[in-house]
Amino acid sequence: MRRRLPGAARRNWERGRQRQRGQHDQEGSTSVELVVLLPALFGLLFLGVQAGLLFHARQIVLAAANEGAVAAAAEHSTATDGQATAEGFLTQAGDVALATWTVTATRDVDHASVRVEAVPYSIIPFYVPQVTGTAAMPTEEVRPIGGAP
């Protein structure tokens, strides 16, 4: 025979049962929240890493352009010397950050310039970034002391 609880005890028992039912309704909600939030968190993580890779690649490209411009601007040097210097710099320092690069150097009587275009590595699918750096320097010219300008 089943015993009936008095009024107050029965109400407390019913409230406890309702709380238990409410808790059971939310089982698995943590899993659903993780399924929704983890891709967004990974996306933000990958964006941060990609921004760091782009910054590093940009610094390498600018340094290579500067090295090439200094070499091309030296007295008795040519644009080819500047291009070779920039490409040598990229071979040493750029292999870890750059997938491909192109170096263009020019030199005239007054100045020398080197332009480096590169494609850095990307961890984001279907995203192909490009970085460009240009450096220009006045050409060196040795004149005798007291000579005409």
Coordinates of C-alpha atoms in Angstrom, one line a residue:
M1 CA 0.0 0.0 0.0
R2 CA 1.3 3.4 -1.0
R3 CA 1.4 6.0 1.6
R4 CA 0.4 9.5 0.9
L5 CA 2.6 12.3 2.2
P6 CA 1.1 15.2 4.2
G7 CA 0.4 18.5 2.3
A8 CA 3.7 20.4 2.9
A9 CA 5.9 17.3 2.4
R10 CA 4.1 16.5 -0.8
R11 CA 4.6 20.0 -2.2
N12 CA 8.3 19.8 -1.4
W13 CA 8.6 16.4 -3.0
E14 CA 6.8 17.7 -6.1
R15 CA 9.1 20.8 -6.3
G16 CA 12.2 18.5 -6.1
R17 CA 10.8 16.4 -8.9
Q18 CA 10.3 19.5 -11.0
R19 CA 13.9 20.6 -10.4
Q20 CA 15.2 17.2 -11.4
R21 CA 13.1 17.3 -14.6
G22 CA 14.5 20.8 -15.4
Q23 CA 18.0 19.6 -14.9
H24 CA 17.4 16.7 -17.2
D25 CA 16.1 19.0 -19.9
Q26 CA 19.5 20.7 -20.1
E27 CA 21.6 17.6 -20.4
G28 CA 23.9 17.8 -23.4
S29 CA 23.6 21.6 -23.7
T30 CA 27.3 21.9 -22.9
S31 CA 28.2 19.7 -25.9
V32 CA 26.0 21.9 -28.2
E33 CA 27.6 25.0 -26.9
L34 CA 31.1 23.6 -27.6
V35 CA 30.1 22.6 -31.1
V36 CA 29.0 26.1 -31.8
L37 CA 31.8 28.0 -30.0
L38 CA 34.9 25.9 -30.9
P39 CA 34.9 26.7 -34.6
A40 CA 34.6 30.4 -33.8
L41 CA 37.5 30.2 -31.3
F42 CA 39.7 28.2 -33.8
G43 CA 38.8 30.8 -36.5
L44 CA 40.0 33.6 -34.2
L45 CA 43.1 31.6 -33.3
F46 CA 44.0 31.1 -37.0
L47 CA 43.4 34.7 -37.8
G48 CA 45.8 35.7 -35.1
V49 CA 48.5 33.3 -36.4
Q50 CA 47.9 34.4 -40.0
A51 CA 48.3 38.1 -38.9
G52 CA 51.6 37.2 -37.3
L53 CA 52.8 35.4 -40.4
L54 CA 51.9 38.4 -42.6
F55 CA 53.7 40.8 -40.3
H56 CA 56.8 38.6 -40.3
A57 CA 56.7 38.2 -44.1
R58 CA 56.4 42.0 -44.5
Q59 CA 59.4 42.6 -42.4
I60 CA 61.5 40.1 -44.4
V61 CA 60.4 41.7 -47.7
L62 CA 61.2 45.2 -46.5
A63 CA 64.7 44.1 -45.2
A64 CA 65.5 42.3 -48.5
A65 CA 64.4 45.4 -50.5
N66 CA 66.6 47.6 -48.3
E67 CA 69.6 45.3 -48.6
G68 CA 69.2 45.2 -52.3
A69 CA 68.8 49.0 -52.6
V70 CA 72.0 49.6 -50.6
A71 CA 73.9 47.2 -52.8
A72 CA 72.5 48.7 -56.0
A73 CA 73.3 52.2 -54.9
A74 CA 77.0 51.5 -54.2
E75 CA 79.5 53.1 -56.5
H76 CA 80.5 50.9 -59.5
S77 CA 77.5 48.6 -58.9
T78 CA 74.5 47.8 -61.1
A79 CA 70.9 47.0 -60.7
T80 CA 71.8 43.3 -61.1
D81 CA 74.0 43.5 -58.0
G82 CA 71.1 44.9 -56.0
Q83 CA 68.7 42.2 -57.3
A84 CA 71.2 39.4 -56.5
T85 CA 71.7 40.8 -53.0
A86 CA 68.0 40.9 -52.3
E87 CA 67.5 37.4 -53.7
G88 CA 70.3 36.1 -51.6
F89 CA 68.8 37.7 -48.5
L90 CA 65.4 36.1 -49.3
T91 CA 67.0 32.7 -49.8
Q92 CA 68.6 32.9 -46.4
A93 CA 65.8 34.5 -44.4
G94 CA 62.7 34.1 -46.5
D95 CA 62.4 30.4 -46.9
V96 CA 60.6 30.0 -43.6
A97 CA 58.0 32.6 -44.2
L98 CA 57.7 33.1 -48.0
A99 CA 56.4 30.6 -50.6
T100 CA 57.5 32.6 -53.6
W101 CA 59.0 36.0 -54.4
T102 CA 60.0 38.3 -57.3
V103 CA 62.7 40.9 -57.1
T104 CA 62.9 43.9 -59.5
A105 CA 65.8 46.3 -59.3
T106 CA 66.4 49.6 -61.2
R107 CA 69.3 52.0 -61.2
D108 CA 69.9 55.3 -62.9
V109 CA 72.3 58.2 -62.4
D110 CA 70.6 59.6 -59.3
H111 CA 69.1 56.7 -57.5
A112 CA 68.6 52.9 -57.2
S113 CA 65.5 51.1 -56.1
V114 CA 64.5 47.5 -55.4
R115 CA 61.0 46.2 -55.3
V116 CA 60.2 42.8 -53.7
E117 CA 56.8 41.1 -54.2
A118 CA 56.2 37.9 -52.3
V119 CA 53.5 35.4 -51.4
P120 CA 53.8 34.3 -47.7
Y121 CA 52.6 31.0 -46.5
S122 CA 48.9 30.9 -45.4
I123 CA 47.2 28.7 -42.9
I124 CA 43.7 29.8 -43.9
P125 CA 42.3 27.8 -46.8
F126 CA 41.8 29.6 -50.1
Y127 CA 43.5 32.8 -48.8
V128 CA 46.5 33.8 -50.8
P129 CA 48.0 37.0 -49.4
Q130 CA 50.7 39.1 -51.1
V131 CA 53.2 41.5 -49.5
T132 CA 55.3 44.1 -51.3
G133 CA 58.2 46.1 -50.2
T134 CA 60.2 48.9 -52.0
A135 CA 63.4 50.6 -51.0
A136 CA 65.2 53.5 -52.8
M137 CA 68.6 55.0 -52.2
P138 CA 70.6 57.8 -53.8
T139 CA 73.5 56.4 -55.7
E140 CA 77.0 56.9 -54.4
E141 CA 79.4 59.0 -56.3
V142 CA 82.9 59.8 -55.1
R143 CA 84.2 63.2 -56.1
P144 CA 87.6 64.6 -55.6
I145 CA 88.0 67.2 -52.8
G146 CA 87.6 70.7 -54.1
G147 CA 86.3 69.2 -57.4
A148 CA 83.3 70.4 -59.3
P149 CA 80.0 69.1 -58.0

